[in-house]
Tab-separated table of C-alpha atoms and ligand atoms in Angstrom:
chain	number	residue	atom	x	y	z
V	13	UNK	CA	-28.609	-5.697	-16.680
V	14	UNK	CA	-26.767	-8.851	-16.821
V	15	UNK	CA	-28.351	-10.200	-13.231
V	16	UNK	CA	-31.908	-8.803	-14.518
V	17	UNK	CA	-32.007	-11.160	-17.149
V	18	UNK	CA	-30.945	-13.862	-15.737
V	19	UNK	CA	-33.039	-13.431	-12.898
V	20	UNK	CA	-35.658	-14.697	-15.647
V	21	UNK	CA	-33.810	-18.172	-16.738
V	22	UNK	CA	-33.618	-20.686	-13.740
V	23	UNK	CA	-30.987	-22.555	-15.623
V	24	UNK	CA	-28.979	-19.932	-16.400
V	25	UNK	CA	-29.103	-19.159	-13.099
V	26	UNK	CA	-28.450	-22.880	-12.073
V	27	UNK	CA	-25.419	-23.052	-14.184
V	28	UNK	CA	-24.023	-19.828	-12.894
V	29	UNK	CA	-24.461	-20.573	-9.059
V	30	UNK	CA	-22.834	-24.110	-9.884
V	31	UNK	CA	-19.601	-22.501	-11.605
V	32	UNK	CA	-19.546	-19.731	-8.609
V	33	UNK	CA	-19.698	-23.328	-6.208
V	34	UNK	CA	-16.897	-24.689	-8.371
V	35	UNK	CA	-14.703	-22.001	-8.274
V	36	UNK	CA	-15.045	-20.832	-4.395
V	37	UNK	CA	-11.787	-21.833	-2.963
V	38	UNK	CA	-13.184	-22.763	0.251
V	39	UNK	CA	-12.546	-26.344	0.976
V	40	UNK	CA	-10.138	-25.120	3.943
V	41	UNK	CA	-11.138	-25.711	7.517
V	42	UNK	CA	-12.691	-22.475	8.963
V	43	UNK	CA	-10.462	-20.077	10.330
V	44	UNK	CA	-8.739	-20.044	13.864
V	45	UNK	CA	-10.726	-17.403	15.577
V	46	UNK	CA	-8.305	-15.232	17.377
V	47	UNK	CA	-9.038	-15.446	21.570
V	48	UNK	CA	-10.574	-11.818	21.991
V	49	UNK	CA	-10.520	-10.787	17.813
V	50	UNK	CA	-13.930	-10.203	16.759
V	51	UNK	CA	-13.377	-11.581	13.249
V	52	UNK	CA	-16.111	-11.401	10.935
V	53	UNK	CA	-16.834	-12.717	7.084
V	54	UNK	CA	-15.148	-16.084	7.274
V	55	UNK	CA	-16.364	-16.707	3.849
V	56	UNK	CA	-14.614	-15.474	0.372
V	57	UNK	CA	-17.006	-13.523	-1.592
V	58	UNK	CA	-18.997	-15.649	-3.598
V	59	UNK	CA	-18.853	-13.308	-6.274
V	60	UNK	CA	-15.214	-12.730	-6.671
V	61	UNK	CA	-13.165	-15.320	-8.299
V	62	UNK	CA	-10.680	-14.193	-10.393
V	63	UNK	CA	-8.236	-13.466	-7.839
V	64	UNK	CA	-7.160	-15.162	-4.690
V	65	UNK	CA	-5.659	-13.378	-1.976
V	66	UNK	CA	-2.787	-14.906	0.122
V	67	UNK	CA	-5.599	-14.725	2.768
V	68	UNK	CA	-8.491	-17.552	1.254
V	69	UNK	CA	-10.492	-16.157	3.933
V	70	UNK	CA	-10.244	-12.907	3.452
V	71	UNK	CA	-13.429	-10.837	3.923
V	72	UNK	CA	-15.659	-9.774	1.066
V	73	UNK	CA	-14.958	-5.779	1.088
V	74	UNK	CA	-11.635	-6.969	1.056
V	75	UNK	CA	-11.206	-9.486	-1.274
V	76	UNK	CA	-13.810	-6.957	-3.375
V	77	UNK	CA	-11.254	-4.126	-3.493
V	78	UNK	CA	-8.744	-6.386	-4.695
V	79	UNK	CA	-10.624	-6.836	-7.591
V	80	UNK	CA	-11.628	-3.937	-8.150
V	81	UNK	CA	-8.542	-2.756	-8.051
V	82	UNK	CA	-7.407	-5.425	-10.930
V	83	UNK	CA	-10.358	-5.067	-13.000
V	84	UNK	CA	-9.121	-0.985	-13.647
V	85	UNK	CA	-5.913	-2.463	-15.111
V	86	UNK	CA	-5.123	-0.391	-18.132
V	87	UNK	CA	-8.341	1.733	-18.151
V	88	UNK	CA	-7.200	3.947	-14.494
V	89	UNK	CA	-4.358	4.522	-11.834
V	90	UNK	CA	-5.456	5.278	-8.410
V	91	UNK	CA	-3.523	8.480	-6.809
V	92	UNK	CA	-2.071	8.297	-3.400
V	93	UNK	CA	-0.393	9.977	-0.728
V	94	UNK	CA	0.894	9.868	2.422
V	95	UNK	CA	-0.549	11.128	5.603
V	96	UNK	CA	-2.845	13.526	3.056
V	97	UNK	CA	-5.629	14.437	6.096
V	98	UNK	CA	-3.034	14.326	8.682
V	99	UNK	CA	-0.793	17.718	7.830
V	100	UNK	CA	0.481	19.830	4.853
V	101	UNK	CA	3.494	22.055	4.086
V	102	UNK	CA	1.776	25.149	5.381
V	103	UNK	CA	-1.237	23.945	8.079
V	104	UNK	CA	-1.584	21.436	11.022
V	105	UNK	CA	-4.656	20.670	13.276
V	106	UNK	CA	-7.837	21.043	10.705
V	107	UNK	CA	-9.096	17.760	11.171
V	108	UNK	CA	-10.488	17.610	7.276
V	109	UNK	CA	-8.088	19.252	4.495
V	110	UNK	CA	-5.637	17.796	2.554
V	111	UNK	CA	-2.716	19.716	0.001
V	112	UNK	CA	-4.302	17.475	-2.636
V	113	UNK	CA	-7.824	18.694	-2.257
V	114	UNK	CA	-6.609	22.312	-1.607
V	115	UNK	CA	-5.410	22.126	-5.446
V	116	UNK	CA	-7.883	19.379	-7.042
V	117	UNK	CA	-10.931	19.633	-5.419
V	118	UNK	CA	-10.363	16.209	-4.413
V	119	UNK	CA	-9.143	14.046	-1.999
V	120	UNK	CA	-6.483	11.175	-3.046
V	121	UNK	CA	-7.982	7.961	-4.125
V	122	UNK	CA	-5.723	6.364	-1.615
V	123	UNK	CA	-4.344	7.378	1.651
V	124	UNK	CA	-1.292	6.377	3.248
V	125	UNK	CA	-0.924	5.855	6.869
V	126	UNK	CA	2.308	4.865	8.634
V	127	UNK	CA	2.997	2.642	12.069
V	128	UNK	CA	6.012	3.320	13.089
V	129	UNK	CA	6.090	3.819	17.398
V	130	UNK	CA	2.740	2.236	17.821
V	131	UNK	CA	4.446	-0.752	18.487
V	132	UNK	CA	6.354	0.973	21.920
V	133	UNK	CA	2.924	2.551	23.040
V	134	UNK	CA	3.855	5.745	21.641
V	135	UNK	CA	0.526	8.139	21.785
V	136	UNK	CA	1.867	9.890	18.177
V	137	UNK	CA	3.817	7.647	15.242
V	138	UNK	CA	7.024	8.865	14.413
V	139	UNK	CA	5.854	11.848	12.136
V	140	UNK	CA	3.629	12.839	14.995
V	141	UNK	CA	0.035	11.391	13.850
V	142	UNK	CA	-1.892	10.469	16.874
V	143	UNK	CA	-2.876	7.360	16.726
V	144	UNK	CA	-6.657	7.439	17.661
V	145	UNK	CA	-6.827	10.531	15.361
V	146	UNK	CA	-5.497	8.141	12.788
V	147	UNK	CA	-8.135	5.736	12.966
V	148	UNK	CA	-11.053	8.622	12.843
V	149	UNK	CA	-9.592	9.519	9.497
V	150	UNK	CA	-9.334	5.764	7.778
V	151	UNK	CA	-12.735	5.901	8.803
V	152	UNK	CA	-13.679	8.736	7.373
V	153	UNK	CA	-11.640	8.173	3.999
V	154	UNK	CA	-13.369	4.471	4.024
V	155	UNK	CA	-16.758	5.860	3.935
V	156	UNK	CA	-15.811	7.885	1.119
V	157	UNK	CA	-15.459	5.223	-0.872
V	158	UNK	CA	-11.145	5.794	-0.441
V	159	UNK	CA	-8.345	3.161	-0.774
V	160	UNK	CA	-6.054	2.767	2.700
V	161	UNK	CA	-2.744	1.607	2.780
V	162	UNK	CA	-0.328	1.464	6.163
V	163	UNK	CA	3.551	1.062	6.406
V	164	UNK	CA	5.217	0.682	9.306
V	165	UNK	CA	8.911	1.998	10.148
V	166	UNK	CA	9.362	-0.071	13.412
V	167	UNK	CA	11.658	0.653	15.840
V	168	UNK	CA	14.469	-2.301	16.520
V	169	UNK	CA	13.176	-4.747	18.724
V	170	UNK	CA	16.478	-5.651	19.291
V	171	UNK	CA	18.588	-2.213	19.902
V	172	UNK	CA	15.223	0.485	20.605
V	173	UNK	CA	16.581	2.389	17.772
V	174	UNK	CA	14.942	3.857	15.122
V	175	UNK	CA	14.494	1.742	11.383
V	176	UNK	CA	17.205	3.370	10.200
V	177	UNK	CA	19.236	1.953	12.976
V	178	UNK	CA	21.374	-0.759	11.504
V	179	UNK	CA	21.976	-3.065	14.450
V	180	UNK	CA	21.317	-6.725	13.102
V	181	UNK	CA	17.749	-7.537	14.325
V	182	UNK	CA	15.831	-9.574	11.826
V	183	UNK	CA	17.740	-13.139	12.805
V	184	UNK	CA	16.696	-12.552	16.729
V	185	UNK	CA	13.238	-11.702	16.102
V	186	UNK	CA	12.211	-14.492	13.640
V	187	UNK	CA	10.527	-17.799	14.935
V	188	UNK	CA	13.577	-19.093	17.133
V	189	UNK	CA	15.403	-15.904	18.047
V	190	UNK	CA	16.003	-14.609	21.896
V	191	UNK	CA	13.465	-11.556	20.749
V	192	UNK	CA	10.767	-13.593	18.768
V	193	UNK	CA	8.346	-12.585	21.638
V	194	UNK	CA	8.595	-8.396	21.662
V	195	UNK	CA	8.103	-9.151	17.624
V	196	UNK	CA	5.196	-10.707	18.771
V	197	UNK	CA	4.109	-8.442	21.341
V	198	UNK	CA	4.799	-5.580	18.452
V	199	UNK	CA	2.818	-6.949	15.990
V	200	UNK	CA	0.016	-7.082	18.676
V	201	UNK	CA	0.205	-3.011	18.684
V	202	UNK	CA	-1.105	-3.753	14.975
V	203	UNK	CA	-3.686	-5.981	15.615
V	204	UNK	CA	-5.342	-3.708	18.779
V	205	UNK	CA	-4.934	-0.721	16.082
V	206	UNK	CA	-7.146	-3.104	13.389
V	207	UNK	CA	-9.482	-3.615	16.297
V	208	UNK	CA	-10.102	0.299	16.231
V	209	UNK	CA	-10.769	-0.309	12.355
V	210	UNK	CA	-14.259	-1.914	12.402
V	211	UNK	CA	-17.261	-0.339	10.858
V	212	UNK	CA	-20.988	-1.555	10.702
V	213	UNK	CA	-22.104	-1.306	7.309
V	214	UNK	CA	-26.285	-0.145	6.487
V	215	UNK	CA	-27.230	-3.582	7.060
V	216	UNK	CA	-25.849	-3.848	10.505
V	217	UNK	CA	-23.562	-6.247	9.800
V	218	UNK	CA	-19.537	-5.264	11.055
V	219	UNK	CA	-16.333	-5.726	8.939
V	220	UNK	CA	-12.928	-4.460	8.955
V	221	UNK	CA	-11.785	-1.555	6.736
V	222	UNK	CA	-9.519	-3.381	4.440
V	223	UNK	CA	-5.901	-2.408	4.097
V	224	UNK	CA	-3.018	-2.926	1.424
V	225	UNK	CA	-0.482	-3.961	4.541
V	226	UNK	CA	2.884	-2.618	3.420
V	227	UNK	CA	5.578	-4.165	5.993
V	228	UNK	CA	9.108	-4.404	5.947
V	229	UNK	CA	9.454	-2.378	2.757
V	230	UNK	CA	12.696	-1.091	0.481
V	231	UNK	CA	14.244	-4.280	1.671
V	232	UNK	CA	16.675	-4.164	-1.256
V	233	UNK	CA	18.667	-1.032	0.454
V	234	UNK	CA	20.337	-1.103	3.395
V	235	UNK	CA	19.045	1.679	5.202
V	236	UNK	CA	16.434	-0.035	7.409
V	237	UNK	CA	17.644	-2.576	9.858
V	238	UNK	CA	15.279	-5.446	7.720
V	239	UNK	CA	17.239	-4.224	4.521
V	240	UNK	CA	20.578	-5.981	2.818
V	241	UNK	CA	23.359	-6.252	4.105
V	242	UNK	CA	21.498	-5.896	8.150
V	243	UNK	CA	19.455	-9.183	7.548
V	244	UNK	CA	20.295	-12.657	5.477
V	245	UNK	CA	18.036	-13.125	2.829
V	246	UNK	CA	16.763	-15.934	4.610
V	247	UNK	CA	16.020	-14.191	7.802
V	248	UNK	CA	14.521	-11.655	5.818
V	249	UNK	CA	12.382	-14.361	4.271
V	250	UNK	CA	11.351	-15.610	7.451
V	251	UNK	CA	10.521	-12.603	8.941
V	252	UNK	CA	7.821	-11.891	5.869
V	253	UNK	CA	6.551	-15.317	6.222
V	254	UNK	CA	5.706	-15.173	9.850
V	255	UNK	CA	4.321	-11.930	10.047
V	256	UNK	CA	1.615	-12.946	7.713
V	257	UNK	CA	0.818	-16.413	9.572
V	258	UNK	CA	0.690	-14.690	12.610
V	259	UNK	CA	-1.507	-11.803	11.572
V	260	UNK	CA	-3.757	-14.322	9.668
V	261	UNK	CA	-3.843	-17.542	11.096
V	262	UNK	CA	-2.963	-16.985	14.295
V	263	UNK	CA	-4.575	-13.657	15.166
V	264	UNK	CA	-7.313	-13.887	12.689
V	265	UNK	CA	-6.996	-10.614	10.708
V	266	UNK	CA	-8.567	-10.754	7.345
V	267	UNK	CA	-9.004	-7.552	6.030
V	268	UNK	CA	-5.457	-7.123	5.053
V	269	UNK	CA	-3.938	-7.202	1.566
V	270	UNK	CA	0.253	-7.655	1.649
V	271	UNK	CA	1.945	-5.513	-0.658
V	272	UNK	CA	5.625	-6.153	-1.358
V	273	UNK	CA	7.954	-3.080	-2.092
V	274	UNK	CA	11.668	-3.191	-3.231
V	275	UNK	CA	13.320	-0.314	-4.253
V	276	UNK	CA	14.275	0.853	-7.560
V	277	UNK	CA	17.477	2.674	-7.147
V	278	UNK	CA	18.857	-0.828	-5.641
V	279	UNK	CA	17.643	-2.876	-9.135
V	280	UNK	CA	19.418	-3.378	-12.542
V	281	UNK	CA	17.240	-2.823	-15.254
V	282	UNK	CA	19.104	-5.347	-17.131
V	283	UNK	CA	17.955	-7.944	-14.663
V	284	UNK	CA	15.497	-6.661	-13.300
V	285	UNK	CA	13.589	-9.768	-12.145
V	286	UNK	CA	16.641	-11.609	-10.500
V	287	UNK	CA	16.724	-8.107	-8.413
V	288	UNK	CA	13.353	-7.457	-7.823
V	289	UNK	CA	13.039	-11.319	-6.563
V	290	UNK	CA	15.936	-10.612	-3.964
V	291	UNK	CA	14.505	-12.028	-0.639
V	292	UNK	CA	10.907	-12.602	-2.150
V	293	UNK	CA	8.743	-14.187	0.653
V	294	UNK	CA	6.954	-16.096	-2.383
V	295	UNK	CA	3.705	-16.148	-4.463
V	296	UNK	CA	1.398	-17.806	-1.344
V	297	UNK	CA	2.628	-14.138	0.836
V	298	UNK	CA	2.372	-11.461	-1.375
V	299	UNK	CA	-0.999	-10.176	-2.797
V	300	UNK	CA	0.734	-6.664	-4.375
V	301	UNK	CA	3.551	-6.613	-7.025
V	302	UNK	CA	4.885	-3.125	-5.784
V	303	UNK	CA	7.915	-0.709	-6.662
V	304	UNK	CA	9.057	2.464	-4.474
V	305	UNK	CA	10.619	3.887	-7.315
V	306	UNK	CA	11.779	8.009	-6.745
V	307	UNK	CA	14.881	6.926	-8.755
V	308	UNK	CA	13.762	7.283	-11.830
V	309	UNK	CA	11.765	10.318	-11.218
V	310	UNK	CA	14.480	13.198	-10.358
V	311	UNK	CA	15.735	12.089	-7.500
V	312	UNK	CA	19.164	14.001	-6.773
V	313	UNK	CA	21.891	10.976	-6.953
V	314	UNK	CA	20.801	9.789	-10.168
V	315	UNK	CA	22.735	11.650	-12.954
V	316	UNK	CA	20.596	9.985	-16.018
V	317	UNK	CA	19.114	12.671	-18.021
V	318	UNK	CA	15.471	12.773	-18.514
V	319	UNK	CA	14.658	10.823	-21.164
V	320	UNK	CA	17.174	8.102	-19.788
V	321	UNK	CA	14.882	8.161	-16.452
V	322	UNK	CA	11.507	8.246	-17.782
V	323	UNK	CA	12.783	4.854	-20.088
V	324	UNK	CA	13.710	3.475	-16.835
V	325	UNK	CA	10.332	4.338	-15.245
V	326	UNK	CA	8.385	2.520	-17.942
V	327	UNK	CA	11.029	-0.265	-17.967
V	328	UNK	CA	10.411	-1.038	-14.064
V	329	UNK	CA	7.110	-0.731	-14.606
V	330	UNK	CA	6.669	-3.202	-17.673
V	331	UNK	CA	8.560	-5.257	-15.307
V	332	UNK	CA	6.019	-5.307	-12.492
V	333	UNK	CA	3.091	-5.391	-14.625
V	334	UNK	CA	4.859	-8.688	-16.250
V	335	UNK	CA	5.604	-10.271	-12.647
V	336	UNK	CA	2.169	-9.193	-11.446
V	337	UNK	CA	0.451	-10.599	-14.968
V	338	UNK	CA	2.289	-14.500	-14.824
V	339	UNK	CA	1.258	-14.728	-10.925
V	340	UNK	CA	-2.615	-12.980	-11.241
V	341	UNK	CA	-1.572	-10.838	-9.043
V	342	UNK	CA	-1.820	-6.406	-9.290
V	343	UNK	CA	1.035	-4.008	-9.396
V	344	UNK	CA	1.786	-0.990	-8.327
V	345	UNK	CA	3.905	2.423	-7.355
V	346	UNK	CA	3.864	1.887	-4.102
V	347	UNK	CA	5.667	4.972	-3.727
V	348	UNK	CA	7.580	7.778	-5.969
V	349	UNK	CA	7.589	11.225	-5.876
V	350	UNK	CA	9.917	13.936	-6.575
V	351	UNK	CA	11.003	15.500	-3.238
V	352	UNK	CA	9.770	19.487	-3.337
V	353	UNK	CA	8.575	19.178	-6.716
V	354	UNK	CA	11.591	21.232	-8.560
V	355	UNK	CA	11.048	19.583	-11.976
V	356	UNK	CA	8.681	21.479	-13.925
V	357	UNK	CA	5.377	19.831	-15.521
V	358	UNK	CA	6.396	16.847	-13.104
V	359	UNK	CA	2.813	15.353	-13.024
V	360	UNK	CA	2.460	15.601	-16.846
V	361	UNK	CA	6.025	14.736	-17.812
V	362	UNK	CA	7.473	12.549	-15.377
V	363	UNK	CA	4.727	10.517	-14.249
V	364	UNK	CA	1.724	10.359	-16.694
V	365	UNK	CA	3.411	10.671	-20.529
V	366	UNK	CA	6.103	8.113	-19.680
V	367	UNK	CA	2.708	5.803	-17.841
V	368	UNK	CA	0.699	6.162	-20.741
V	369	UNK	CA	3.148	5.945	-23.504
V	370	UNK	CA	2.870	2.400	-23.669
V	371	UNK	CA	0.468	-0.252	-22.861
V	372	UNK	CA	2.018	-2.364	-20.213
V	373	UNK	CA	3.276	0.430	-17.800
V	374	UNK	CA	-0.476	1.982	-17.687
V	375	UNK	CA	-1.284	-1.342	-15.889
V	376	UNK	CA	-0.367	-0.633	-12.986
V	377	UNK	CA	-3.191	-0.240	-10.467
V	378	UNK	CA	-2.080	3.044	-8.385
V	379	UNK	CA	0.762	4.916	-7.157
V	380	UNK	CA	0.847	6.724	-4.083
V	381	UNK	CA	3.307	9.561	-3.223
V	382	UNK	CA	5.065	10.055	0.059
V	383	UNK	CA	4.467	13.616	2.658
V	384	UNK	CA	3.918	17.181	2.449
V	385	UNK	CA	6.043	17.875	5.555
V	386	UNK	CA	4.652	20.587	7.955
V	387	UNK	CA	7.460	22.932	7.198
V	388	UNK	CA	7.008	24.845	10.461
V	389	UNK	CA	6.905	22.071	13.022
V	390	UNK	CA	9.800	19.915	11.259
V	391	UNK	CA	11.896	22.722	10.233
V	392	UNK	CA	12.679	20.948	6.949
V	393	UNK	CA	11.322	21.094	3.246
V	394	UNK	CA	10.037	17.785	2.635
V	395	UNK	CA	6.722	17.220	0.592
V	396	UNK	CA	5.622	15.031	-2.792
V	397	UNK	CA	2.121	16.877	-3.348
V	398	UNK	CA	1.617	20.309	-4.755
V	399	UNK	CA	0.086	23.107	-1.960
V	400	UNK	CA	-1.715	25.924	-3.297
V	401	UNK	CA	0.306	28.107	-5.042
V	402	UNK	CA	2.987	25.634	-5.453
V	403	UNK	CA	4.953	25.256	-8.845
V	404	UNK	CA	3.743	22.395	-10.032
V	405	UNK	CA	0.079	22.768	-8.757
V	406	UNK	CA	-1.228	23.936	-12.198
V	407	UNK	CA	-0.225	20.528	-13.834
V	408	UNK	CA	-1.121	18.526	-11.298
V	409	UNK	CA	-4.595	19.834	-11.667
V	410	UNK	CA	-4.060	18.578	-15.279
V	411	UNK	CA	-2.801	15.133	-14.216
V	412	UNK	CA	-5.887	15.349	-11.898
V	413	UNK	CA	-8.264	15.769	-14.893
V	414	UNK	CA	-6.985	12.919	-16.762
V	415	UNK	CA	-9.415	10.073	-17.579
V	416	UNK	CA	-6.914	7.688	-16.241
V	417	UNK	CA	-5.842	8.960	-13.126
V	418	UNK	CA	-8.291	8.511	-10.407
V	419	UNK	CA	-8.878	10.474	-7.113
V	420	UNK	CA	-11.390	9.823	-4.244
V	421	UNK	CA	-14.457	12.319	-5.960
V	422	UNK	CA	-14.042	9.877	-9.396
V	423	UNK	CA	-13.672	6.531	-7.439
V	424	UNK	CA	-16.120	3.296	-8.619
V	425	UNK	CA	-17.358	1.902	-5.697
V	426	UNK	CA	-14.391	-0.314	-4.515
V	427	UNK	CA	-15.991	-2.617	-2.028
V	428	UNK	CA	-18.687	-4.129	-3.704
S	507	BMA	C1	10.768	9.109	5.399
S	507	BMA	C2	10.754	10.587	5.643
S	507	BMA	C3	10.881	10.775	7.141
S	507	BMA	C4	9.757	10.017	7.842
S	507	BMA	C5	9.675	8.572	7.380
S	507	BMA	C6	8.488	7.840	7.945
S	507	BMA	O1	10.877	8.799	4.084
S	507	BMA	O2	9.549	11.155	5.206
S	507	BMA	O3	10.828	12.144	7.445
S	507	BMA	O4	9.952	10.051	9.222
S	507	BMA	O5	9.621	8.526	5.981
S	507	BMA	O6	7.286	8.395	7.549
């Protein structure tokens, strides 16, 4: 409506494609074409200027989902989770289903995908998602119109073991150490992957699916070899830092969006910036404000009661929201979940009430819950979603029909 009427008043027009001029951030030498990297859309969208990315060149679906993502502040929540097309509790191998849509009708808004044994040429990550199959369904969610994000549990460049493997690594993989180079050659892995991630659009023209990039995540614990206690805050720092020159300036990806992700259970409320700020690569590296927070929402070491939980589930929310608002930045769950659902109403009660209740915690942009386990082949009970027939699969339908919560069949368009 807006554009139609202008269309009709050259100096409206005039004075809007001067402002647009004036605002582009784009006085920075081209980017460094990658040798090999097809990079395309070396221009910011000319249309989108309320937020910069870390990436100034980032390409216009991408820098377009970011805000889009920050213009549903306060008005929806996007719902993720976790290799959703890849396997549920009770199937494996159909190439399109998902727990979620089994119960909703609906796909997840967002879908997680995960790295981790890419980066030793493993065919299948360490959950056993083939990679290639991987790709075909970021594709396919993309073209729906759904939001991807990847993590990526490496394995120890240093030792070979696993992320949970607490051998000191982070100091001989930065820029300096004796291993800087298989960090290198790892974060390659990533960058061939991307390459598998290009789509032509109806126009012809090609672009990279954009991601919310999740590295190095829960840094605050100690269970991954990047976390406390296994890697100086400094190192830590470093590590962050380079991996987004490298993958941006050096190899020329710019369809990625870095999300940052402490966890909860290792923050005090009562300080909760000074904590969440532990090891914080800075404003000019980090495009999402997140949280992994299943601490305040039943998970089994915390002996709060309810109410006491849910308080602290708005409180590290508010606090997000508030770091996220001062830098122009979004925020978000980045992941939370209540591991095989036991609490009754946990959709309604635990996540949505306590969201809504007030306004700052409803600003957070989505939240994305971890796996549905395939029971059979990991002999284990391990899964965040609701299956059919599941005990809380009658309220998640009801979280599901709330206004604010958004799946994939109620997305806006989110690249445009
Ligand atoms: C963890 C668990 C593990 C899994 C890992 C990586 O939280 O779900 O079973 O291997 O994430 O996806």
């Amino acid at each position: 409506m807006l554009l139609t009427r202008l269309n009709f008043r050259p100096v409206a027009v005039l004075l809007m494609m001067s402002s647009l001029l004036l605002g582009c951030d784009n006085q920075a030498p081209a980017p460094k074409a990658a040798p090999g990297a097809t990079v395309t859309a070396a221009e910011p969208a000319a249309t989108h200027h309320a937020h910069k990315l870390t990436d100034k060149f980032a390409s216009a679906e991408t820098l377009a989902l970011y805000n889009n993502l920050a213009g549903l502040r306060g008005k929806h929540m996007l719902f993720g989770h976790e290799d959703s097309l890849a396997y549920g509790v009770n199937w494996e191998g159909d190439l399109d289903r998902s727990d979620v849509r089994d119960v909703t009708g609906s796909n997840p808004a967002l879908y997680g995908w995960e790295l981790g044994g890419l980066e030793l040429g493993h065919e299948k990550n360490l959950d056993g998602v083939n990679f290639k199959q991987m790709q075909e369904w970021i594709k396919a969610g993309y073209s729906r119109g759904g939001v991807i994000t990847i993590s990526w549990h490496m394995y120890s460049p240093v030792s070979g073991g696993n992320s949970w493997d607490k051998t000191p690594t982070v100091h001989d993989i930065i820029p300096g150490g004796s291993k800087h180079d298989t960090l290198k050659a790892y974060l390659d892995t990533f960058v061939a992957f991307n390459e598998g991630l290009a789509v032509t659009d109806a126009a012809g023209k090609k672009h990279y699916i954009p991601i919310i990039f999740r590295p190095w995540h829960e840094h605050n614990g100690d269970w991954f070899w990047w976390g406390k206690g296994n890697a100086s805050e400094q190192d830590y720092i470093a590590l962050w830092q380079f991996t987004v020159k490298y993958l941006r300036d050096e190899k020329g990806l710019h369809n990625l969006i870095y999300a940052y992700s402490p966890d909860r259970s290792r923050i005090d409320l009562a300080k909760f910036e000074s904590d969440y700020f532990f090891a914080y690569p800075g404003d000019e590296y980090v495009d999402v404000i997140g949280l992994d927070n299943y601490w305040d929402v039943g998970h089994g070491s915390n002996t709060a009661s309810a109410d006491e939980q849910k308080a602290g589930l708005v409180a590290s929310l508010k606090g997000i929201v508030k770091i996220a608002q001062v830098r122009n930045k979004i925020a978000a769950l980045t992941e939370t979940g209540n591991n095989r659902l036991t609490i009754p109403n946990f959709w309604t009660e635990r996540i949505l009430n306590p969201i809504l209740a007030g306004e700052e915690a409803q600003q957070i942009t989505y939240m994305m819950v971890w796996r549905n386990a395939n029971s059979e082949r990991e002999k284990s009970e391990q899964f965040f979603a609701p299956y059919t027939g599941q005990a809380t699969a009658e309220d998640f339908k009801t979280f599901f029909a709330h206004p604010y919560v958004l799946f994939e069949s109620e997305l806006p368009k989110m690249y445009q």
